[in-house]
Backbone as a ProteinNet text record, in pm:
[ID]
protein_1_A
[PRIMARY]
MTETRRSEKEHADVLTALQAALAAEHAAVYGYGVVGARTDADGRRAAREAHTAHRARRDALARAVRELGGTPTASAAGYVLPYPVPDAAAAARFAAELEDRVAGVYADLVRAGTGERRREAAGALREAALRAARWRGGGVAFPGLAERTADARSGGGADGSR
[TERTIARY]
91.6	6.9	96.7	62.8	131.4	110	203.5	188.2	60.8	24.2	-102.1	-240.9	-205.2	-363.8	-340.4	-256.9	-266.1	-298	-289.3	-315.2	-453.4	-470.8	-643.5	-708.4	-694.1	-735.6	-725.4	-637.9	-615.9	-719.7	-750.8	-814.2	-965.8	-1001.1	-1133.9	-1172.1	-1054.6	-1105.7	-1137.4	-1064	-1082.9	-1198.3	-1260.5	-1381.8	-1494.3	-1477.6	-1587.7	-1585.3	-1448.6	-1505	-1523.8	-1491.9	-1572.8	-1724.2	-1731.1	-1916	-1987.4	-1918.2	-1982.2	-1974.4	-1871.6	-1853.9	-2001.1	-2000.7	-2092.7	-2237	-2256.6	-2399.4	-2422.6	-2327.1	-2347.5	-2352.4	-2310.5	-2335.6	-2496.2	-2508.4	-2635.3	-2746.5	-2717.5	-2799.2	-2814.3	-2683.3	-2659	-2759.6	-2750	-2802.2	-2951.8	-3019.2	-3160.5	-3191.7	-3114	-3127.6	-3107.1	-3034	-3034.6	-3163.4	-3226.7	-3342.3	-3460.5	-3434.3	-3527.9	-3483.8	-3374	-3286.5	-3339.4	-3353	-3367.4	-3492.7	-3568.6	-3717.2	-3776.8	-3694.9	-3747.1	-3659.3	-3581.6	-3498.3	-3504.7	-3476.9	-3465.4	-3431.3	-3378.4	-3311.8	-3160.2	-3100.5	-2973.6	-2953.9	-3012.5	-2990.7	-3035.4	-3131	-3145.8	-3009.4	-2963.8	-2844.2	-2724.1	-2725.3	-2592.6	-2656.9	-2792.3	-2851.3	-2802.1	-2835.8	-2806.1	-2663.3	-2570.4	-2423.7	-2382.2	-2387.5	-2398.8	-2436.4	-2558.5	-2635.6	-2560.6	-2474.9	-2408.5	-2277.2	-2218.2	-2081.6	-2145.2	-2222.5	-2244.1	-2278.1	-2351.1	-2363.7	-2252.2	-2181.1	-2001.4	-1924.8	-1913.7	-1832.5	-1931.1	-2082.5	-2127	-2091.1	-2077.4	-2047.1	-1910	-1834.8	-1692.2	-1623.1	-1738.9	-1734.1	-1789.5	-1880.1	-1930.3	-1828.7	-1778.4	-1667.7	-1549.6	-1517.9	-1416.5	-1433.8	-1529.8	-1602.6	-1599.2	-1634.4	-1638.7	-1510.4	-1360.6	-1258.3	-1180.6	-1211.1	-1188.9	-1257.3	-1335.6	-1417.3	-1546.9	-1601	-1697.6	-1839.3	-1963.4	-2078.8	-2114.3	-2129.9	-2139.4	-2291.9	-2290.2	-2433.3	-2514.3	-2618	-2733.2	-2812.4	-2867.3	-2931.6	-3095.9	-3088.3	-3246.9	-3362.8	-3451	-3551.4	-3616.4	-3592.5	-3652.7	-3567	-3541.5	-3471.8	-3549.8	-3529.9	-3630.5	-3525.5	-3606.6	-3530.8	-3524.1	-3410.2	-3413.6	-3494.2	-3547.9	-3633.8	-3714.1	-3815.1	-3873.3	-3803.7	-3818.4	-3763.5	-3872.4	-3935.2	-4059.4	-3977.8	-3875	-3861.5	-3680.8	-3656.4	-3508.6	-3403	-3454.9	-3383.7	-3349	-3441.9	-3424.8	-3339.9	-3383.2	-3298.9	-3167.8	-3090.2	-2970.9	-2913.8	-2965.5	-2961.7	-2934.3	-3027.9	-3069.3	-2902.6	-2860.9	-2773.1	-2625.7	-2615.4	-2478.1	-2482.7	-2582.2	-2582.5	-2562.5	-2614.2	-2565.3	-2395.6	-2353.2	-2202.6	-2110.6	-2212.1	-2071.4	-2080.1	-2200.6	-2209.5	-2139.5	-2099.5	-2054	-1879.2	-1827.2	-1735.6	-1653	-1761.2	-1717.9	-1650.1	-1772.5	-1717.5	-1607.1	-1574.4	-1450.8	-1330.5	-1318.9	-1233.3	-1203.8	-1287.5	-1294.6	-1182.5	-1230.7	-1158.2	-1010.6	-996.1	-872.3	-772.6	-838.8	-779	-723.7	-837.8	-794.5	-762	-739.2	-696.2	-515.2	-478.3	-349.6	-318.8	-225.6	-200.2	-281.7	-322	-437.7	-551.5	-597.4	-745.8	-724.3	-638.9	-607.9	-650.3	-553.4	-559.4	-721	-785.6	-917.4	-1020.3	-979.4	-1068.6	-1069.2	-952	-908.1	-957.5	-950.3	-1012.4	-1151.5	-1255.5	-1386.6	-1424.2	-1351.1	-1377	-1365.2	-1244.8	-1235.6	-1365.3	-1424	-1525.1	-1665.4	-1655.2	-1796.6	-1765.6	-1676.6	-1641.4	-1650.2	-1610	-1646.6	-1810	-1865	-1994.9	-2091.5	-2042.6	-2108.6	-2094.5	-1981.5	-1917.2	-2043.2	-2054.4	-2130.7	-2274.1	-2329.8	-2467.1	-2523.5	-2359.9	-2395.6	-2362.7	-2284.5	-2233.7	-2105.9	-2028.5	-1917.9	-1858.6	-1737.9	-1710	-1648.4	-1592.3	-1558.7	-1381.6	-1331.8	-1189	-1153	-1194.7	-1191	-1307.4	-1306.4	-1422.5	-1372.8	-1518.4	-1512.1	-1529.6	-1482.3	-1466.7	-1626.1	-1687.7	-1827.5	-1825	-1764.5	-1732.2	-1777.6	-1658.8	-1622.7	-1748.3	-1807.3	-1923.2	-2044.4	-2052.6	-2176.6	-2138.8	-2028	-2031.7	-2071.6	-2043.4	-2066.4	-2210.3	-2260.2	-2420.7	-2487.2	-2418.1	-2521.5	-2421.3	-2304.9	-2289.9	-2177.5	-2119.8	-2036	-1899.7	-1785.3	-1679.3	-1564.2	-1482.3	-1394.6	-1382.5	-1348.3	-1345.2	-1485.3	-1576.1	-1711	-1780.2	-1731.6	-1762.9	-1864.6	-1971	-2058.6	-2030.5
-117.3	-18.8	118.2	201	337.7	428.6	508.5	633.8	720.4	728.7	795.6	724.9	604.9	503	481.7	471.3	462.4	558.3	673.3	809	836.1	806.9	800.7	735.8	583.2	521.8	525	580.4	641.6	762.6	853.3	952.2	909.1	801.3	762.9	698.9	616.2	523.2	637.4	745.1	818.8	917.1	928.6	1012.1	925.5	787.5	682.4	692.5	682.3	667.8	786	900	1042.8	1041.8	987.2	951.2	866.7	803.5	711.4	750.8	832.1	874.1	994.9	1047.7	1164.7	1117.8	1009.8	950.7	907.3	850.7	799.7	912.1	1006.4	1137.1	1196	1170.8	1252.5	1132.6	1007.3	912.7	960.9	976	971.5	1119.4	1240.1	1345.3	1313.7	1243.6	1207.3	1124.8	1026.3	932.6	979.9	1091.9	1159	1244.7	1299.5	1372.1	1247.3	1139.2	1028	987.4	954.4	935.5	1048.8	1152.4	1282.6	1282.5	1265.9	1246.9	1143.6	1037.3	907.5	912.2	1005.3	953.7	1016.1	1050.4	1120.3	1268.8	1366	1462.7	1459.3	1360.6	1347	1270.9	1208.9	1146.3	1238	1339.8	1433.9	1555.1	1573.1	1645.3	1550.8	1417.7	1377.8	1346.9	1347.2	1340.1	1500.5	1573.2	1729.3	1735	1676.4	1722.8	1644.1	1492.6	1421.7	1462.7	1516.3	1568	1708.8	1795.3	1876.1	1860.1	1735.2	1699	1608.4	1565.4	1477.8	1581.9	1711.7	1803.6	1871	1889.7	1940.8	1883.1	1752.5	1656.6	1652.5	1620.1	1627.8	1696.2	1852.8	1954.8	1990.4	1908.7	1933.5	1814.3	1715.4	1613.8	1676.1	1731.1	1790.9	1876.9	1949.1	2033.1	1941.2	1841.8	1769.1	1709.8	1665.8	1604.8	1706.8	1819.1	1903.6	1960.6	1953.7	1996.6	1894.6	1764.2	1669.5	1658.8	1761.6	1748.6	1688	1644.9	1550.5	1627.8	1573.6	1620.2	1550.1	1636.6	1556.4	1494.8	1343.8	1294.9	1383	1380.1	1437	1363.4	1415.2	1342.6	1323.2	1201	1120.1	1227.5	1185.7	1295.5	1237.3	1119.8	1009	884.6	814.6	698.9	613.1	500.8	359.9	342.8	337.8	294.8	135.4	60.5	-69.5	-130.6	-104.1	-128.3	-39.9	-89.6	45.5	119.7	226.1	298.4	392.6	301.3	381.8	420.1	409.3	458.8	470.8	518.3	575.3	409.9	326.9	177.6	164	181.4	151.8	269.7	383.3	501.4	491.7	449.5	420.5	319.9	224.4	78.6	160.5	230.9	280.2	394.1	458.1	568.9	501.1	395.9	300.5	249	197.8	132.8	256.6	355.4	425.5	490.3	487.1	538.7	424.2	270	172.9	181.6	246.1	208.3	362.9	474.9	593.8	577.4	484.7	399.8	322	248.8	182.3	258	344.5	407.3	508.3	577.3	631.9	499.1	420.5	307.2	310.8	313.7	308.1	397	527.3	667.6	679.7	593.4	603.8	474.6	389.7	311	380.5	468.3	513.6	614.6	712.6	854.9	833.3	978.5	963.5	1119.9	1156.8	1255.4	1317.1	1439.8	1498.2	1455.6	1384.1	1340.1	1180.6	1134.8	996.9	1043.2	1164.6	1194.5	1224.6	1328.8	1351.7	1251.9	1126.9	1026.6	928.1	945.9	858.2	922.1	1060.7	1115.3	1113.2	1114	1099.3	954.3	870.5	709.8	708.2	755.1	772.6	821.7	925.9	1014.6	928	857.4	759.9	648.7	595.9	463.6	507.8	644.6	675.8	695.8	763.1	806.1	624.7	560.4	411	375.6	355.2	304.4	365.3	510.3	571.7	504.5	509.6	471.8	312	249.3	112.4	58.2	135.1	108.2	21.9	37.9	-39.9	-38.8	-37.2	-53.2	-190.2	-198.6	-305.6	-287.5	-377.2	-404.7	-321.6	-327.8	-264.4	-201.2	-84.7	-6.2	42	28.5	56.4	-108.4	-204.6	-378.4	-413.1	-453.4	-497.3	-593.7	-692.3	-846.1	-797.7	-727.6	-680.3	-599.5	-542.5	-464.5	-568.7	-620.9	-759.3	-827	-875.7	-933.8	-857.4	-751.7	-642.6	-634.1	-653.2	-607.6	-722.8	-841.4	-991.1	-1020.7	-983.4	-1021.4	-1089.8	-1127.1	-1212.1	-1164.7	-1274.3	-1188.3	-1152	-1110.8	-1103.9	-1203	-1325.6	-1478.9	-1521.6	-1467.8	-1518.3	-1575.2	-1611.7	-1664	-1593.7	-1640.8	-1539.7	-1547.3
7.7	11.2	11.7	-96.8	-91.8	39.4	57.7	161.5	173.6	29.8	3.1	-7.9	-12.4	8.9	159.7	228.3	373.1	466	421.9	457.2	464.6	295.4	283.8	367.6	372	478.1	623.5	676.5	814.2	786.8	753.9	749.5	743.7	625	662.7	792.5	804.9	953.2	1079.5	1075	1183.6	1191.9	1028	1021.3	1051.1	1023.7	1076.2	1218.8	1281.2	1413.3	1479.5	1423.7	1462	1468.1	1331.8	1298.9	1400.4	1443.7	1546.5	1668.1	1734.6	1820	1826.3	1729.6	1723.5	1741.7	1661.2	1679.5	1817.7	1905.5	2039	2088	2072.2	2176.5	2106.8	2031.9	2009.6	2073.8	2103.4	2148.1	2302.8	2327.1	2497.2	2564	2452.2	2492.4	2493.7	2385.5	2400.3	2530.1	2529.3	2641	2821.1	2814.6	2965.3	2978.8	2873.3	2887.5	2958.7	2898.1	2968.5	3127.4	3125.3	3270.8	3385.9	3325.1	3421.3	3430.8	3399.6	3361.8	3517.4	3517.6	3570.5	3663.5	3742.6	3868.9	3987	4121.3	4178.5	4168.8	4298.6	4305.2	4266.6	4312.3	4327.4	4193	4106.5	3997.5	3884.8	3891.5	3799	3809.8	3897.5	3905.4	3811.2	3881.3	3792.3	3630.9	3583.8	3472.6	3408.3	3465	3404.3	3389.2	3466.8	3460.1	3333.8	3346.8	3200.8	3061.1	3085.2	2954.3	2889.6	2968.9	2961	2920.9	2960.3	2936.3	2775.5	2755.7	2620.8	2491.2	2559	2453.2	2432.1	2505.9	2461.2	2405.8	2406.6	2307.1	2193.7	2212.5	2062.8	2003.5	2007.4	1957.8	1904.3	1983	1954.1	1879.4	1829.3	1774.6	1614.9	1603.1	1490.6	1401.5	1518.8	1459.6	1381.3	1440.2	1416.5	1271.9	1264.7	1165	1052.9	1059.9	935.6	915.1	1043.4	990.8	894.2	922.3	838.3	684.7	666	557.5	533.2	623.7	619.4	641.4	653.2	695.7	849.8	947	1068.4	1077.7	1133.8	1144.5	1212.6	1153.5	1219.4	1319.6	1416.1	1547.4	1472.3	1557.7	1481.6	1529.5	1506.1	1541	1708.4	1714.1	1841.3	1847.9	1952.8	1982	2033	2017.7	2078.2	2187.7	2279.7	2440.4	2394.7	2444.2	2461.3	2546	2644.6	2723.7	2845.7	2846.7	2955.8	3068.6	3078.2	3203.8	3273	3373.6	3439.7	3563.9	3638.5	3764.3	3776.8	3881.6	3900.2	3890.7	3898.5	3873.6	3737.6	3689.6	3527	3474.7	3515.2	3466.2	3502.8	3615.2	3630.9	3571.6	3552.5	3486.8	3310.2	3277.5	3106.4	3108.7	3203.9	3207.6	3184.6	3259.6	3264	3150	3052.7	2906.5	2828.7	2833	2745	2750.6	2904.4	2922.4	2875.6	2874.6	2829.1	2680.8	2597.5	2460.6	2381.3	2462	2450	2447.3	2557.4	2590.9	2467.3	2401.1	2339.2	2172.5	2159.2	2048.5	2064.3	2187.5	2207.6	2191.8	2233.7	2250.2	2110.9	1997.2	1849.9	1819.8	1857.6	1830.9	1856.2	2004.6	2043.6	1948.5	1916.8	1793.1	1692	1611.8	1503.6	1489.2	1631.8	1610.6	1643.3	1633.6	1677.2	1775.1	1865.3	1918.9	1955.4	1966.5	2055.2	1997.6	1918.5	1912.7	1952.2	1948.4	2092	2209.5	2290.5	2382.5	2412	2350.6	2403.5	2384	2305.9	2293.1	2412.1	2481.2	2577.8	2682.6	2693.5	2810.2	2803.6	2686.3	2660.9	2733.2	2663.8	2709.4	2898.6	2952.2	3078	3153.9	3120.7	3148.3	3146.3	3024.5	3025.5	3143.7	3097.7	3227.1	3377.8	3371	3547.6	3567.4	3458.5	3490.7	3478	3394.1	3417.1	3526.1	3598.7	3733.3	3848.1	3811.1	3917.7	3903.2	3797.7	3771.2	3812.7	3763.7	3813.7	3954.6	4028.6	4133.4	4134.6	4042.7	3997.6	3826.6	3832.8	3716.8	3645.2	3517.6	3449.6	3413.9	3433	3376.6	3272	3159.2	3036.6	2983	3037.5	2970.9	2823.1	2728.7	2614.1	2528.1	2595.6	2539.7	2560.5	2425.8	2473.7	2553.2	2532.9	2636.2	2778.8	2830.8	2930.8	3049.6	2950.9	2973.7	2995.1	2892.4	2910	3046.8	3101.2	3197.2	3323.8	3309.1	3407.2	3462.7	3326	3356.1	3362.3	3352.2	3377.7	3525.9	3592.5	3708.1	3701.5	3565.3	3557.8	3570.7	3600.7	3619.2	3487.4	3493.7	3340.8	3306.9	3350.3	3292.8	3238.1	3251.7	3212.4	3331.9	3466.3	3586.8	3655.4	3730.1	3761.2	3907.8
[MASK]
++++++++++++++++++++++++++++++++++++++++++++++++++++++++++++++++++++++++++++++++++++++++++++++++++++++++++++++++++++++++++++++++++++++++++++++++++++++++++++++++++

């Protein structure tokens, strides 16, 4: 592969990862509206802080996509929730899942990016992992890796044991 083709592929990979992160941030912004409406005062405060953080990340990602010559992925008019969120317990579970999804796309952006973009993605992954741990009441060994997050949700250990 020539240097130009490799550079074009790396550019495309970064743009794809940025778009995925942007889509996840759109969903998180929407999701935290649901979380805030279904939780208690402490949960609403945490949901408001997360909502603000995700809006800021969303806006930064849209700028980054434009800087790379792309058209930012638009937010959907609405999102289908993965399950009913009728109360504070379900809202906390949903918030942790939102953060797990966000952490996953930032893990991909860490892999695709370099330099400052990689540092920013790593910081966003860390923030999402910390918020997920707060909502869940505990963390996972490798945030952003779907199989580790699934183990935490199901109560299994890192080796798949329960």
